[in-house]
Short mmCIF file of C-alpha atoms in Angstrom, two decimals:
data_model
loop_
_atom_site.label_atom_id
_atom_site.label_comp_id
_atom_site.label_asym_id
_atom_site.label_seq_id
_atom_site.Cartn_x
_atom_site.Cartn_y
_atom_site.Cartn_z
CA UNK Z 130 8.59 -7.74 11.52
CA UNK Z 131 9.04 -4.19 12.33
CA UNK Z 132 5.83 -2.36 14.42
CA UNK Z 133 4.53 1.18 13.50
CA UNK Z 134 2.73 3.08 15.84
CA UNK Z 135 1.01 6.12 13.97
CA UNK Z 136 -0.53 8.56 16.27
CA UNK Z 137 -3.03 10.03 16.20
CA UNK Z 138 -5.98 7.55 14.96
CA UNK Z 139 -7.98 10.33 14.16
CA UNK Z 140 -7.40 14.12 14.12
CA UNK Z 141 -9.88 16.66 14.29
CA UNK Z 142 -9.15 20.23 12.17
CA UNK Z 143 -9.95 23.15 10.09
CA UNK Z 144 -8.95 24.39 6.69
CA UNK Z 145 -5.94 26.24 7.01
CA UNK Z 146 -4.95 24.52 10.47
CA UNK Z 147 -0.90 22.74 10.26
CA UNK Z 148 -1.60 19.43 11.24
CA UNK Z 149 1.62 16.73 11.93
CA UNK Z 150 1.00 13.21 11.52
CA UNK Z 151 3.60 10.95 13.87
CA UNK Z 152 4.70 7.72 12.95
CA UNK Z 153 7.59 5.43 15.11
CA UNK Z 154 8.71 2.34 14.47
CA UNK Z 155 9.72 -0.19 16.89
CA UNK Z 156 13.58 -0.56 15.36
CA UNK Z 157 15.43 2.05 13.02
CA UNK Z 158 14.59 1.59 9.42
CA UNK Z 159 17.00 5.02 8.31
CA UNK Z 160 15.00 6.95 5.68
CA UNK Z 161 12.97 4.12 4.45
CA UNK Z 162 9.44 5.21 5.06
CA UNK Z 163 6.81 6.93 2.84
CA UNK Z 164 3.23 8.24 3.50
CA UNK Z 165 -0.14 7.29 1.51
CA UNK Z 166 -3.55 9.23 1.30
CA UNK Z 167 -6.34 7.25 1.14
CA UNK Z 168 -9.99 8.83 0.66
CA UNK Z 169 -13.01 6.49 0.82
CA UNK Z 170 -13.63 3.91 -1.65
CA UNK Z 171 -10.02 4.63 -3.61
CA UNK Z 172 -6.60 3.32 -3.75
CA UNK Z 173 -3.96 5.19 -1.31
CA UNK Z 174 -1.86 7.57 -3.31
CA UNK Z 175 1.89 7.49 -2.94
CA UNK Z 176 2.91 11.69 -1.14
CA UNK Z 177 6.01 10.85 0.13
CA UNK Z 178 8.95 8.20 -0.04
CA UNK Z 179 12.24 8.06 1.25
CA UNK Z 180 11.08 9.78 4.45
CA UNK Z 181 11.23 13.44 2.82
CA UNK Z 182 11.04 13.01 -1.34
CA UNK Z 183 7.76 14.57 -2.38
CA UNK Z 184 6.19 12.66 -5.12
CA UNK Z 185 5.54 13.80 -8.44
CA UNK Z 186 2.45 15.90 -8.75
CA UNK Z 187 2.07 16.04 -5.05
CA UNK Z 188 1.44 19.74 -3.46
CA UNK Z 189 4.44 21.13 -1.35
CA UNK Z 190 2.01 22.03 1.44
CA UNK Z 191 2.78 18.27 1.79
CA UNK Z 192 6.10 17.79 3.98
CA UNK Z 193 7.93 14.66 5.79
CA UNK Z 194 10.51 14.36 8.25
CA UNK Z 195 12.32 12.07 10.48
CA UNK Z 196 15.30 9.29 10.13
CA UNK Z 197 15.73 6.09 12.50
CA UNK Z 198 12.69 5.61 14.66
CA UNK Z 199 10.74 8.60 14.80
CA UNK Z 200 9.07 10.48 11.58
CA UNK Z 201 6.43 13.24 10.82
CA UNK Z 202 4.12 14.15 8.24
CA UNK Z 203 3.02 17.54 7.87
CA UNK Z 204 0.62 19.70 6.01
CA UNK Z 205 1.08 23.18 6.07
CA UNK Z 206 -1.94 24.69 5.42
CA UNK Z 207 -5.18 22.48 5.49
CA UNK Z 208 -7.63 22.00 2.16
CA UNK Z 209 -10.75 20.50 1.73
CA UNK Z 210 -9.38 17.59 -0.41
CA UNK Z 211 -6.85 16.78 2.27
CA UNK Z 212 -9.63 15.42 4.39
CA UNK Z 213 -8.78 11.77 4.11
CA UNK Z 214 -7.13 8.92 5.73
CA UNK Z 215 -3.39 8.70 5.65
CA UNK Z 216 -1.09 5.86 6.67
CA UNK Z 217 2.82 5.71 6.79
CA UNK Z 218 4.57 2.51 5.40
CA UNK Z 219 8.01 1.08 5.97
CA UNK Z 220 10.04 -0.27 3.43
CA UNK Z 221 13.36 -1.18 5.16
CA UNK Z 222 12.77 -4.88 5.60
CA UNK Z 223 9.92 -7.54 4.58
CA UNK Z 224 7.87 -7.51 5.07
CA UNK Z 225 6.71 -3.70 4.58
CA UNK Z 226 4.46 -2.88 7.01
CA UNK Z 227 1.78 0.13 6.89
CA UNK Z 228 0.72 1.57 10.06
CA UNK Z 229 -2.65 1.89 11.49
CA UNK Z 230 -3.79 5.36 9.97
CA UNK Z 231 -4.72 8.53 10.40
CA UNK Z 232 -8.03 9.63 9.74
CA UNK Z 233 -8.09 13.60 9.39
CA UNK Z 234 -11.85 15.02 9.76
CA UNK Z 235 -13.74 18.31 9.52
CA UNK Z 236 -13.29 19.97 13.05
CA UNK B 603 -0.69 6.96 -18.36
CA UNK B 604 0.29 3.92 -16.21
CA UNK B 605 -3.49 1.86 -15.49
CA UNK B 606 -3.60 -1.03 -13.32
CA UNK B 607 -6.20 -3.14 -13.41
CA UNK B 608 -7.38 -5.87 -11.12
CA UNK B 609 -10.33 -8.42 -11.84
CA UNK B 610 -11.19 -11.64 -10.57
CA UNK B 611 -12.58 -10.99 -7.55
CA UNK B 612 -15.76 -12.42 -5.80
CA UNK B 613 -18.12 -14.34 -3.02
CA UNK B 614 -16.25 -18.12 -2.56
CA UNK B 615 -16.85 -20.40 0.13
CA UNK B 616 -14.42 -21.12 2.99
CA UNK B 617 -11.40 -23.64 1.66
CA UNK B 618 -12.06 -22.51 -1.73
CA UNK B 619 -9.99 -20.73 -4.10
CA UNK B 620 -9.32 -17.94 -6.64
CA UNK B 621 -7.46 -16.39 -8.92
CA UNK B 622 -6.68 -12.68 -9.18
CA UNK B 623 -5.34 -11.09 -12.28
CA UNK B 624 -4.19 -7.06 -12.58
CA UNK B 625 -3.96 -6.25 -16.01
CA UNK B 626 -0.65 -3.52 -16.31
CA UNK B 627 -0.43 -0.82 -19.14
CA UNK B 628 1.19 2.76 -20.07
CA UNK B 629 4.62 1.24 -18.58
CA UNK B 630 7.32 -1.18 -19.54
CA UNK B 631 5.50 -3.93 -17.07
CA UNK B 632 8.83 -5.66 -17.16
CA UNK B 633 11.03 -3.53 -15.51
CA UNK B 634 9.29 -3.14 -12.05
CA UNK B 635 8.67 -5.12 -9.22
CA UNK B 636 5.04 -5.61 -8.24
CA UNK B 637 3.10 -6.14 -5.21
CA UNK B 638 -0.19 -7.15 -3.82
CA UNK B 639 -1.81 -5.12 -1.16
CA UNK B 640 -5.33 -5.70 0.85
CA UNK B 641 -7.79 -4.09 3.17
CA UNK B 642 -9.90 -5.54 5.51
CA UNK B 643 -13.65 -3.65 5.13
CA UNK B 644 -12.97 -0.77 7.34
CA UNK B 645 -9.54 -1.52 8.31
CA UNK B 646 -5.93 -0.40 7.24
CA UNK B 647 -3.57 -1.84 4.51
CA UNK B 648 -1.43 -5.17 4.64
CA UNK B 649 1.24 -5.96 2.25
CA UNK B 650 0.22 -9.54 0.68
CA UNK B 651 2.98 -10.42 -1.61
CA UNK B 652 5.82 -9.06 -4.01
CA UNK B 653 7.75 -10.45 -6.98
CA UNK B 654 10.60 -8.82 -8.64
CA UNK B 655 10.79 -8.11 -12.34
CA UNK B 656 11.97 -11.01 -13.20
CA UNK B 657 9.90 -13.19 -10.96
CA UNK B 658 12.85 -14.44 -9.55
CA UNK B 659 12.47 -13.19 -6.12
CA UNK B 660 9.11 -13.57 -3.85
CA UNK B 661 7.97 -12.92 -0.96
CA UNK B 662 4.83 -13.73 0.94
CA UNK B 663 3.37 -12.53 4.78
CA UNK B 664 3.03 -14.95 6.80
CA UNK B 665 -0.91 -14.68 7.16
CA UNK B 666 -0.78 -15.99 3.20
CA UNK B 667 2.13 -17.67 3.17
CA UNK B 668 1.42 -21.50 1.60
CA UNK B 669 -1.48 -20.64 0.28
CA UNK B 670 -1.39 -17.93 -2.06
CA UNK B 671 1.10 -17.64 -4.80
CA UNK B 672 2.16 -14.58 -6.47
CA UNK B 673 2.98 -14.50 -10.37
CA UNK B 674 3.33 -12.35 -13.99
CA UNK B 675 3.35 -12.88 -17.48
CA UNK B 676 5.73 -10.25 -18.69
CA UNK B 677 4.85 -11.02 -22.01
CA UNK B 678 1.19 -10.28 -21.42
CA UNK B 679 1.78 -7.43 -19.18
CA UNK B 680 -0.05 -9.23 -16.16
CA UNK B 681 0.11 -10.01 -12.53
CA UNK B 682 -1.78 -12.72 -10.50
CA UNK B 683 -2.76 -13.61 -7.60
CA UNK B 684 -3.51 -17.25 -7.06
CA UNK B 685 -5.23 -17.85 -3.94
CA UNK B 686 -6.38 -21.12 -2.18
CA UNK B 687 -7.48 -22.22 1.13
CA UNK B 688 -9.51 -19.43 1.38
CA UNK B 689 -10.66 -18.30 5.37
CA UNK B 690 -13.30 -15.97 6.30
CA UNK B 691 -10.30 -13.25 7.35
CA UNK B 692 -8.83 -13.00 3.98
CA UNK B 693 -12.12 -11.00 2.80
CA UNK B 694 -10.84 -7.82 1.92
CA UNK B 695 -10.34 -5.72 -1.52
CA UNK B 696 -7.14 -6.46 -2.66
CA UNK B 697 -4.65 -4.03 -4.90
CA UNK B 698 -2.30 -4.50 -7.28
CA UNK B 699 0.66 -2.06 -6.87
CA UNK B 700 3.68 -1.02 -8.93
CA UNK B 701 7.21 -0.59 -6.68
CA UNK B 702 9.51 2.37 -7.61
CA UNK B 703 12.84 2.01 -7.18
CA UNK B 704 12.56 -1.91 -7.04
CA UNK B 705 11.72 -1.43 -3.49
CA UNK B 706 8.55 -2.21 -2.03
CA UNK B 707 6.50 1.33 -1.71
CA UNK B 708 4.23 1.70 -4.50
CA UNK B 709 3.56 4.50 -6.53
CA UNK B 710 0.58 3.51 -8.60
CA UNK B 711 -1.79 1.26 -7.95
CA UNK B 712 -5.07 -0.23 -9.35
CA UNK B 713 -8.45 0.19 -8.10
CA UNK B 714 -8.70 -3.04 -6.14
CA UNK B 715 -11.34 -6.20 -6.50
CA UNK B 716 -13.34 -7.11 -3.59
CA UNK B 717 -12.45 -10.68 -2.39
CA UNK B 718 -15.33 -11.87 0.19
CA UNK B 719 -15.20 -15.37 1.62
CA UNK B 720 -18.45 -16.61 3.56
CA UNK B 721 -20.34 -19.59 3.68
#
């Protein structure tokens, strides 16, 4: 199985702050990752796929990078409903495996 | 608008068993690939289980692997999740999720039944 390590576990901010999300994987998977938001008692909603594809209906403060081992997400400008947990998930192989999340809190 | 919707979920025993169901609408069911998802009570997510569109292909993790099975009625627009041999670690809500691009990342998914298993 491939290994995330998402980084960090928990991130303290403001609104309006850029905040970057880091996610590496323990063998290169190319573009085959995508981010979720998760806010408490919900299902995760799909932001990103193929490393850098916004999803439908997602806001383009909302940005991903990265190919191979190493990817990023980042939001640009920091609102109130963005305070949630977010995890990245590869897809290269089976089985898919989510990393360990990101919880982003109130500073 | 594409609803997923799981049910079945509940309090069993250790070594029992039970059967989820996720109940599919506002998309041709047929034509994706579907996936079952959990999460531990505070934890993060684990990929359970994915069948193709046909239900030709399946895959399992290993946590569940021989005892839970992954199937669908196409015909009734359903998913399901038996699961048996039931252990005190596989309490967690579980999701049904819909793949995009017949690959497994998921872009909808339901609103999850609460599997807890304790003597």
């Amino acid at each position: 199985a491939i290994w995330m390590t998402q980084s960090p576990s928990l991130l303290s901010a403001s609104t309006g702050d850029r905040v970057t999300i880091s996610c590496r994987m323990s063998q290169g998977i190319s573009s085959y990752l995508a981010w979720y938001q998760q806010k408490p008692g919900k299902a995760p909603e799909l932001l990103i796929y193929a490393a850098s594809t916004l999803q439908s209906g997602v806001p383009s403060r909302f940005s991903g990078s990265g190919s191979g081992t190493d990817f990023t997400l980042t939001i640009s400008c920091l609102q109130s409903e963005d305070f949630a947990t977010y995890y990245c998930q590869q897809y290269y192989s089976f089985p898919p495996t989510f990393g360990g999340g990101t919880k982003v809190e109130i500073k | 608008q594409v609803q997923l919707v799981e049910s079945g979920g509940g309090l069993v025993k250790p070594g029992g068993s039970l059967r989820l169901s996720c109940a599919a609408s506002g998309f041709t069911f047929s034509d994706y690939y579907m996936s079952w998802i959990r999460q531990a009570p505070g934890k993060g997510l684990e990929w359970v289980s994915y069948i193709s569109s046909s239900g030709s292909t399946i895959y399992y993790a290993d946590s569940v692997k021989g005892r839970f099975t992954i199937s669908r009625d196409n015909a009734k627009n359903s998913l399901y999740l038996q699961m048996n041999s039931l252990r005190a670690e596989d309490t967690a809500v579980y999701y049904c999720a819909r793949g995009l691009q017949s690959l497994p990342f998921f872009d909808y998914w339901g609103q999850g039944t609460l599997v807890t298993v304790s003597s």
